[in-house]
Amino acid sequence: MKISFLIHTIYGIGGTIRTTLNLAEELADRHEVEIVSVFRHRDIPLFDIDPRVTVVPLVDTRPSSPTNEKEHPLLLQPAEYFPRNEARYKEYGKLTDERVRAHYATAGSDADVVIGTRPGLSAYVAQFAPTGAVLIGQEHMTHHHHKTALRKEMYAHLDALDAYVTVSEGDARVWRERMPLPATRVLAIPNSVPEPPVAPSDVSGKTVVAAGRLSPEKQYHVLIDAFAKVVKAHPDWDLRIYGWGTERDKLLARIEELGLYNSVRLMGPHSPIEPEWAKGAIAASTSRHESFGMTLVEAMRCGLPVVSTDCDYGPREILADGEDGILVPVGDADAVATALLTLIDDEELRRKMGAAALRNARRFHPARVAEQYEELFGELRTAAAQRAEAGGYAPVADCVVEPDGAVTVTLAGPRRDGLHLACVRTDDRTDDHRFPFDAEGRATVPADAVFHEGIWEGSVELPGSGRRVRITTRSIDQRGAMRARERVTGGVRTLIPYPSKPKKQLLLRSWVRPVHAEAADVQVSRGEITVSGELIGAAPAPDAPTLIVRRRGRGSVDLTYPGTWLGDGRFRFTFPAAGPAAHQTAANQWWDLLVRYAPGAEPVRLARVLDDIVDKGPVFGYPATRLRKKRPYALLRIAARRLRGLPQQYVRVRPAYADTNDLLVNVADVPVK
């Protein structure tokens, strides 16, 4: 079997590099293994690499290399296939797109298994790996570590993988709960740590050892504060912290401030680190977050008991509290000090825990971890074959909005048995609906189906595997949506199918509002804006309705204006454009429009949703009214206004629709010519 790891760079230092090498070298006993390093930024890797493992660098960024490609025109162009919200997006470009695709497209890259080692590389695997290969993404951080935008962007890529492997069961559980992937197996396999090349510690020394990046999330200041309490009781003990990072100067300042310069040492990076662990009697970790905790396992494999914060997720799955280490609350220096003193004061307990740590850490040996991966590879071969079959299936469909509001999706081309229309909400992947296709290839979303407000993706779910394939639309008949107002009983609930751009994949836009203010005519004239509309889902109060014009962003401001009821729930508001213009605090600002229809009632947004136009922003163009700018919105403007000869400045006020079809008002500076 040929196994290919795709990594950002194999030439540096770090947990992902170390654990990739551990696994690759163990697998190389029985398989052909390659490590594809997207970048090569130095001549020789910092870690030794087993000669049985083939290293394939793709882009040369070595400063002194005659083939340095850091200024390659294609590398300077934005990547098209690497997720835009990935932390390393700016380092990637069209050149990396092309090199990764070319590597896996060549005859020599006939990998049976391809493993991406970070989100963006998992996306590359999903898009470029050979057809029929087992596709695996590794999560070396955590679900919570990634921004919502990245998780949204990654969904389609993760959905195309055969498995997504986290390093802790706690994180795998969160992924399964927050982002269901019906056809992708989400599971946990821990990182591996080989047997150290040195004899284990006898824990008889007087040194506490910690290791890792000197970065904020490691919270070494907590460990230093805790050690100040240790030194008061045991001035003959010392603390050594190994690693490099941005917090070094701050930590040195803290050490000096506490007078610990004779007891605490910042040792810098060391590789291999095992001889340094073996010098210690106790290991310590005070991280705020740990996806796994490689240093904990390394220390345990060297026979050290560990004092660690009980952070998400790794430590509690690595340590047996009270058996081979002690777990303490995150950020609690007193608790860290108490745990350290417990082990310092009781050498017998320290020896007992050190022996247990040495014994328990054997489960992280590369051979055991590699066995779990090999079992996974075998289990996923069938899934890979099904995915390859699905990859040749590209469903095309016609959609119709029926007069009663139901949506019918009819597949074009040959019929297949057991297919379902699957709809999932893009901002909450746990919100999921399935509707069977009948013998004619037709699936119907009933008019009373509960689709929460938002954007939904339409796919065909294949039988057996549960794999989903996005639907490409051929034609969409939205005429039934034009009758949405006729169907209103109570609040608003409407569902409109439409094609994505530019791929024309099926999307559905849902609006659900128990009480709704439907916008109608909008007039702009003589510095005033007049909006009329209709209240739906609530009875208007006898009092006049109130329009709230609310500034978005920090320092929100509400401007209120009285309106008029016109009968049958219809209303009209007129307000001066000078109102929001006078409260402008930036060159370009947006204001929401809300209707309070009764005293004490929660205001509802003005929006236009009861028709067939999904995105009204580009379609409904309203004129702007231009006002003379009476006062600047920043101190720089105040200073500039005192200078003579500057032209008069103006502000433009214009109604417009947001992508949610809520009606807004935009206040923006008019460029001075």
XYZ file of C-alpha atoms in Angstrom, residues 174-654:
481
model
C -17.743 18.092 19.198
C -17.164 17.727 15.443
C -19.830 15.021 15.219
C -22.324 17.120 17.172
C -21.653 20.491 15.523
C -20.901 19.398 11.953
C -22.605 16.133 10.996
C -20.883 14.515 8.020
C -23.093 11.585 6.976
C -20.563 9.939 4.658
C -17.366 10.915 6.492
C -16.232 8.928 9.483
C -15.186 11.267 12.306
C -13.049 9.558 14.930
C -10.116 10.051 17.271
C -6.680 8.468 16.997
C -4.027 9.894 19.334
C -0.651 11.158 18.267
C 2.212 8.729 18.661
C 5.410 9.157 20.630
C 8.271 6.666 20.164
C 10.232 5.085 22.959
C 12.859 7.609 24.067
C 16.521 6.959 23.237
C 17.536 7.554 26.867
C 16.913 5.693 30.093
C 13.897 6.979 32.033
C 14.276 9.406 34.894
C 14.588 8.024 38.409
C 12.716 11.191 39.596
C 15.300 11.688 42.347
C 16.411 15.084 41.059
C 15.108 18.514 41.965
C 14.083 19.886 38.585
C 10.622 20.597 37.172
C 10.580 20.503 33.358
C 8.135 22.080 30.877
C 8.368 22.277 27.088
C 6.491 23.870 24.216
C 6.091 27.116 22.311
C 6.510 30.265 24.380
C 3.067 31.491 23.334
C 0.069 32.914 25.198
C -2.013 29.726 25.115
C 0.707 27.827 27.014
C 0.301 30.245 29.947
C 3.840 29.818 31.245
C 3.320 32.889 33.410
C 0.949 30.742 35.506
C 3.676 28.119 35.924
C 6.229 30.777 36.862
C 3.844 32.310 39.419
C 3.209 28.849 40.854
C 6.917 28.115 41.050
C 7.444 31.259 43.118
C 5.407 29.505 45.825
C 7.419 26.302 45.359
C 10.727 28.133 45.803
C 9.600 29.576 49.135
C 9.213 26.054 50.492
C 12.006 24.399 48.491
C 14.620 26.932 47.352
C 16.857 24.086 46.115
C 14.409 23.140 43.329
C 14.573 24.723 39.871
C 12.267 25.054 36.836
C 13.415 24.630 33.231
C 11.179 25.707 30.340
C 12.192 24.525 26.850
C 10.999 26.143 23.633
C 10.935 29.376 21.693
C 8.248 31.909 20.912
C 6.882 35.424 21.150
C 6.376 35.407 24.938
C 10.049 35.015 25.832
C 10.665 38.642 26.785
C 7.479 38.835 28.863
C 8.392 35.658 30.694
C 11.909 36.906 31.394
C 10.420 40.097 32.796
C 8.095 38.081 35.045
C 10.967 35.929 36.268
C 12.947 39.056 37.162
C 9.938 40.718 38.775
C 9.419 37.720 41.082
C 13.130 37.407 41.828
C 13.277 33.903 40.365
C 16.318 34.419 38.134
C 18.286 31.870 40.206
C 15.530 29.264 40.016
C 13.755 29.510 36.623
C 15.521 29.026 33.292
C 14.246 29.589 29.758
C 16.298 26.933 28.013
C 15.427 27.601 24.380
C 14.516 24.847 21.904
C 16.136 21.417 22.208
C 15.947 18.515 19.777
C 15.827 15.750 20.714
C 13.978 16.771 23.858
C 13.979 13.364 25.600
C 17.384 13.785 27.311
C 16.070 17.011 28.862
C 12.891 15.356 30.148
C 15.007 12.608 31.691
C 16.899 15.190 33.740
C 13.700 16.174 35.509
C 11.772 14.801 38.460
C 8.368 16.293 37.538
C 6.847 17.576 34.279
C 4.432 20.500 34.181
C 1.972 21.950 31.674
C -0.237 25.001 32.256
C -1.848 25.336 28.826
C -5.172 27.055 28.289
C -5.927 24.772 25.312
C -4.408 21.508 24.132
C -5.744 19.566 21.172
C -3.638 16.640 22.375
C -0.544 17.273 24.516
C 2.520 15.733 22.891
C 4.799 17.055 25.626
C 2.751 15.270 28.287
C 3.243 11.926 26.557
C 6.928 12.631 25.937
C 7.451 13.353 29.618
C 5.513 10.232 30.651
C 7.553 8.086 28.267
C 10.617 9.384 30.123
C 9.111 8.285 33.442
C 7.964 11.649 34.802
C 4.742 12.244 36.706
C 2.906 15.204 35.192
C 1.109 18.182 36.692
C -1.215 19.565 34.009
C -4.145 21.887 33.639
C -7.396 20.074 32.859
C -7.910 21.945 29.590
C -9.761 20.834 26.473
C -9.163 18.169 25.314
C -5.994 16.149 25.479
C -4.738 16.104 29.084
C -7.770 14.387 30.599
C -7.520 11.662 27.929
C -3.776 11.211 28.472
C -3.423 11.419 32.257
C -5.114 9.250 34.862
C -5.585 11.863 37.591
C -3.988 10.687 40.818
C -2.350 7.693 39.141
C 0.296 9.010 36.756
C -0.219 12.737 37.215
C -2.343 15.465 38.727
C -4.927 17.574 36.860
C -5.566 21.123 38.074
C -7.934 23.928 36.974
C -6.859 26.142 34.077
C -5.189 29.397 35.111
C -4.995 28.519 38.829
C -1.406 29.156 39.944
C -2.189 28.161 43.537
C -3.517 24.770 42.393
C -0.417 24.229 40.225
C 1.826 25.079 43.182
C -0.090 22.743 45.498
C 0.179 19.862 43.020
C 3.904 20.418 42.509
C 4.507 20.580 46.262
C 2.517 17.371 46.750
C 4.960 15.523 44.485
C 8.031 17.345 45.770
C 7.208 16.569 49.409
C 6.454 12.889 48.779
C 9.259 11.152 46.889
C 7.584 7.751 47.208
C 4.423 9.115 45.550
C 6.571 10.722 42.879
C 8.288 7.421 42.106
C 4.985 5.549 42.072
C 3.389 8.055 39.671
C 6.506 8.123 37.492
C 6.389 4.334 37.120
C 2.677 4.496 36.256
C 3.371 7.238 33.695
C 6.039 5.109 32.041
C 3.671 2.130 31.924
C 0.527 3.987 30.787
C 2.284 5.980 28.060
C 3.127 2.798 26.137
C -0.322 2.983 24.532
C 0.988 5.942 22.501
C 3.827 3.927 20.960
C 3.899 4.470 17.160
C 3.299 0.764 16.552
C -0.023 0.854 18.411
C -1.122 4.091 16.753
C -0.069 2.804 13.320
C -2.192 -0.316 13.895
C -5.239 1.912 14.457
C -4.521 3.759 11.221
C -4.016 0.526 9.286
C -7.333 -0.803 10.562
C -8.941 2.457 9.448
C -7.364 2.204 5.981
C -8.814 -1.271 5.567
C -12.273 -0.243 6.747
C -12.325 2.761 4.422
C -11.449 0.959 1.197
C -15.118 0.183 0.606
C -16.068 3.774 1.375
C -13.410 4.988 -1.064
C -14.824 2.762 -3.785
C -18.328 4.089 -3.111
C -17.016 7.639 -3.155
C -15.257 6.990 -6.444
C -18.541 5.715 -7.824
C -20.305 8.777 -6.447
C -17.633 10.954 -8.010
C -18.885 9.857 -11.403
C -22.442 10.768 -10.497
C -23.298 14.405 -11.143
C -27.025 14.922 -10.549
C -28.811 17.603 -12.578
C -32.320 18.676 -11.662
C -35.193 21.001 -12.473
C -36.967 22.789 -9.619
C -40.458 24.221 -9.318
C -42.093 26.312 -6.614
C -45.659 25.018 -6.539
C -48.660 27.353 -6.051
C -49.038 26.131 -2.443
C -45.372 26.910 -1.679
C -44.045 23.350 -1.912
C -40.772 22.875 -3.805
C -40.430 19.997 -6.282
C -37.004 18.780 -7.412
C -36.954 16.490 -10.466
C -33.757 14.717 -11.479
C -32.821 14.682 -15.142
C -31.233 11.666 -16.799
C -31.235 7.976 -15.771
C -33.145 7.027 -12.615
C -31.551 5.444 -9.547
C -33.257 3.665 -6.674
C -32.993 4.682 -3.041
C -31.964 8.316 -3.579
C -32.962 11.117 -1.215
C -33.006 14.876 -1.539
C -30.875 16.113 1.365
C -31.089 19.733 2.519
C -28.710 21.122 5.136
C -28.549 24.655 6.555
C -25.185 26.232 5.818
C -24.803 27.999 9.173
C -25.895 24.999 11.251
C -25.009 21.631 9.763
C -27.068 19.845 12.414
C -30.213 21.279 10.770
C -30.899 18.647 8.134
C -33.886 17.379 6.094
C -34.258 14.351 3.800
C -36.990 13.695 1.233
C -37.164 10.521 -0.923
C -37.056 10.624 -4.700
C -39.877 8.574 -6.219
C -39.691 6.250 -9.219
C -39.995 9.250 -11.526
C -36.971 10.928 -9.929
C -39.120 13.516 -8.161
C -38.742 14.717 -4.551
C -41.081 17.214 -2.911
C -40.386 19.550 -0.019
C -43.862 20.085 1.486
C -45.107 23.623 1.981
C -45.365 23.023 5.726
C -41.803 21.646 6.103
C -39.964 23.442 8.901
C -36.944 25.086 7.306
C -35.406 27.529 9.770
C -34.431 30.892 8.335
C -31.216 30.791 6.360
C -29.535 29.308 3.288
C -29.841 25.581 2.607
C -27.773 23.386 0.281
C -29.493 20.739 -1.841
C -27.789 17.406 -2.496
C -28.595 13.885 -3.569
C -27.881 11.349 -0.829
C -26.776 8.007 -2.231
C -28.111 4.779 -0.713
C -25.902 2.702 1.542
C -22.935 5.010 1.916
C -24.910 8.109 2.870
C -22.542 10.128 0.667
C -24.024 13.327 -0.682
C -23.461 14.905 -4.087
C -24.446 18.511 -4.767
C -27.229 19.042 -7.307
C -26.579 21.194 -10.355
C -29.707 23.039 -11.449
C -30.875 23.072 -15.051
C -33.965 25.243 -14.670
C -35.783 26.745 -11.684
C -39.406 27.828 -11.994
C -39.974 30.313 -9.172
C -43.428 31.531 -10.242
C -45.077 29.975 -7.210
C -42.979 32.255 -5.000
C -44.639 35.280 -6.584
C -47.856 34.210 -4.840
C -46.277 34.007 -1.389
C -48.409 36.865 -0.026
C -51.611 34.972 -0.927
C -50.496 32.028 1.216
C -49.716 34.013 4.377
C -51.685 32.907 7.430
C -50.221 34.313 10.611
C -46.507 34.923 10.189
C -44.236 34.530 7.184
C -42.757 31.223 6.020
C -41.437 30.955 2.484
C -38.839 28.814 0.690
C -37.278 29.766 -2.654
C -34.878 27.576 -4.674
C -32.146 29.324 -6.657
C -28.782 28.518 -8.287
C -25.433 29.269 -6.680
C -22.896 31.344 -8.579
C -21.050 30.356 -10.675
C -21.591 26.579 -10.355
C -25.411 26.716 -10.473
C -25.722 24.285 -7.582
C -29.078 24.082 -5.821
C -29.614 26.426 -2.892
C -32.815 27.213 -1.030
C -33.459 30.470 0.820
C -35.838 30.264 3.740
C -37.487 33.119 5.615
C -39.395 32.372 8.824
C -40.758 35.353 10.783
C -43.731 34.993 13.153
C -44.212 38.780 13.024
C -43.000 40.549 9.928
C -42.960 44.038 8.416
C -43.047 43.563 4.631
C -41.579 46.556 2.817
C -43.336 47.887 -0.275
C -42.724 51.273 -1.920
C -39.649 53.302 -1.030
C -39.498 56.974 -2.039
C -36.496 59.318 -1.809
C -37.086 63.031 -2.350
C -36.099 66.420 -0.947
C -33.886 64.967 1.752
C -36.568 62.602 3.019
C -37.107 58.850 2.778
C -40.625 57.408 2.804
C -41.235 53.690 3.325
C -44.593 51.949 3.152
C -45.398 48.351 3.897
C -47.592 45.854 5.688
C -47.533 44.309 9.162
C -48.038 40.521 9.076
C -48.558 38.183 12.022
C -49.732 40.721 14.613
C -52.592 43.160 15.061
C -51.588 46.835 14.857
C -52.091 48.870 18.024
C -54.358 51.923 17.967
C -51.311 54.086 18.588
C -49.190 55.204 15.659
C -46.386 52.798 14.727
C -42.774 53.785 15.364
C -39.866 53.439 12.979
C -36.492 52.755 14.613
C -33.427 53.663 12.543
C -30.545 51.838 14.263
C -26.853 52.323 13.551
C -24.863 49.126 13.176
C -21.578 48.434 14.912
C -20.120 49.738 18.128
C -21.881 52.562 19.872
C -25.264 51.686 18.409
C -27.692 54.618 18.166
C -31.488 54.439 17.794
C -33.356 57.227 16.044
C -37.155 57.024 16.298
C -39.804 58.471 14.002
C -43.612 58.215 14.210
C -45.562 56.650 11.368
C -49.127 56.220 10.201
C -51.467 53.238 9.946
C -53.222 53.160 6.571
C -55.691 50.373 7.354
C -55.495 46.559 7.041
C -52.115 46.550 8.769
C -50.521 48.822 6.199
C -48.172 51.567 7.375
C -46.109 54.481 6.137
C -43.062 56.209 7.604
C -41.252 59.348 6.509
C -37.960 60.357 8.098
C -35.241 62.906 7.281
C -32.021 61.651 5.702
C -30.265 64.224 7.867
C -31.102 62.116 10.939
C -28.659 59.251 10.405
C -26.258 61.585 8.562
C -25.909 63.723 11.696
C -24.848 60.660 13.685
C -22.263 59.422 11.199
C -19.061 58.191 12.859
C -17.302 56.539 9.896
C -16.886 57.083 6.182
C -19.339 54.293 5.375
C -22.071 53.112 7.748
C -25.250 51.045 7.639
C -28.480 51.580 9.544
C -31.203 48.983 10.137
C -34.881 49.870 9.839
C -37.231 48.323 12.406
C -40.939 48.737 13.122
C -42.409 48.844 16.618
C -46.063 48.141 15.960
C -47.307 48.395 19.563
C -46.020 49.942 22.804
C -43.610 47.513 24.469
C -43.567 45.150 21.474
C -40.237 43.835 20.215
C -39.444 45.759 17.009
C -39.343 43.745 13.777
C -37.110 44.323 10.784
C -38.396 45.906 7.635
C -37.723 43.455 4.833
C -39.057 42.363 1.469
C -39.308 38.582 1.234
C -42.746 37.739 -0.182
C -41.820 37.394 -3.841
C -39.507 35.443 -6.129
C -36.378 37.630 -5.933
C -33.875 35.978 -3.592
C -31.256 38.746 -3.563
C -32.818 42.177 -3.896
C -29.667 44.202 -3.373
C -28.506 44.198 -7.011
C -32.087 44.453 -8.345
C -33.753 47.188 -6.295
C -31.793 50.363 -6.906
C -32.997 53.428 -5.004
C -31.752 56.981 -5.542
C -29.559 58.687 -2.991
C -30.027 62.078 -1.435
C -26.909 64.196 -1.007
C -26.462 66.403 2.047
C -23.819 68.944 2.913
C -21.594 67.513 5.614
C -22.113 69.702 8.656
C -19.552 68.177 10.924
C -16.587 65.804 10.632
C -16.692 62.288 12.045
C -13.085 62.140 13.303
C -10.523 64.367 14.954
C -8.486 64.392 11.768
C -11.445 65.874 9.957
C -11.880 68.461 12.701
C -8.282 69.530 12.290
C -8.563 69.547 8.509
C -11.662 71.737 8.537
C -9.711 74.510 10.198
C -7.520 74.794 7.157
C -8.624 77.246 4.498
C -9.253 76.369 0.910
C -10.647 72.852 1.401
C -13.713 72.017 -0.727
C -17.069 71.426 0.922
C -17.714 67.806 1.839
C -20.942 65.917 1.260
C -22.569 62.757 2.543
C -24.828 60.446 0.552
C -27.846 58.725 2.150
C -29.405 55.829 0.225
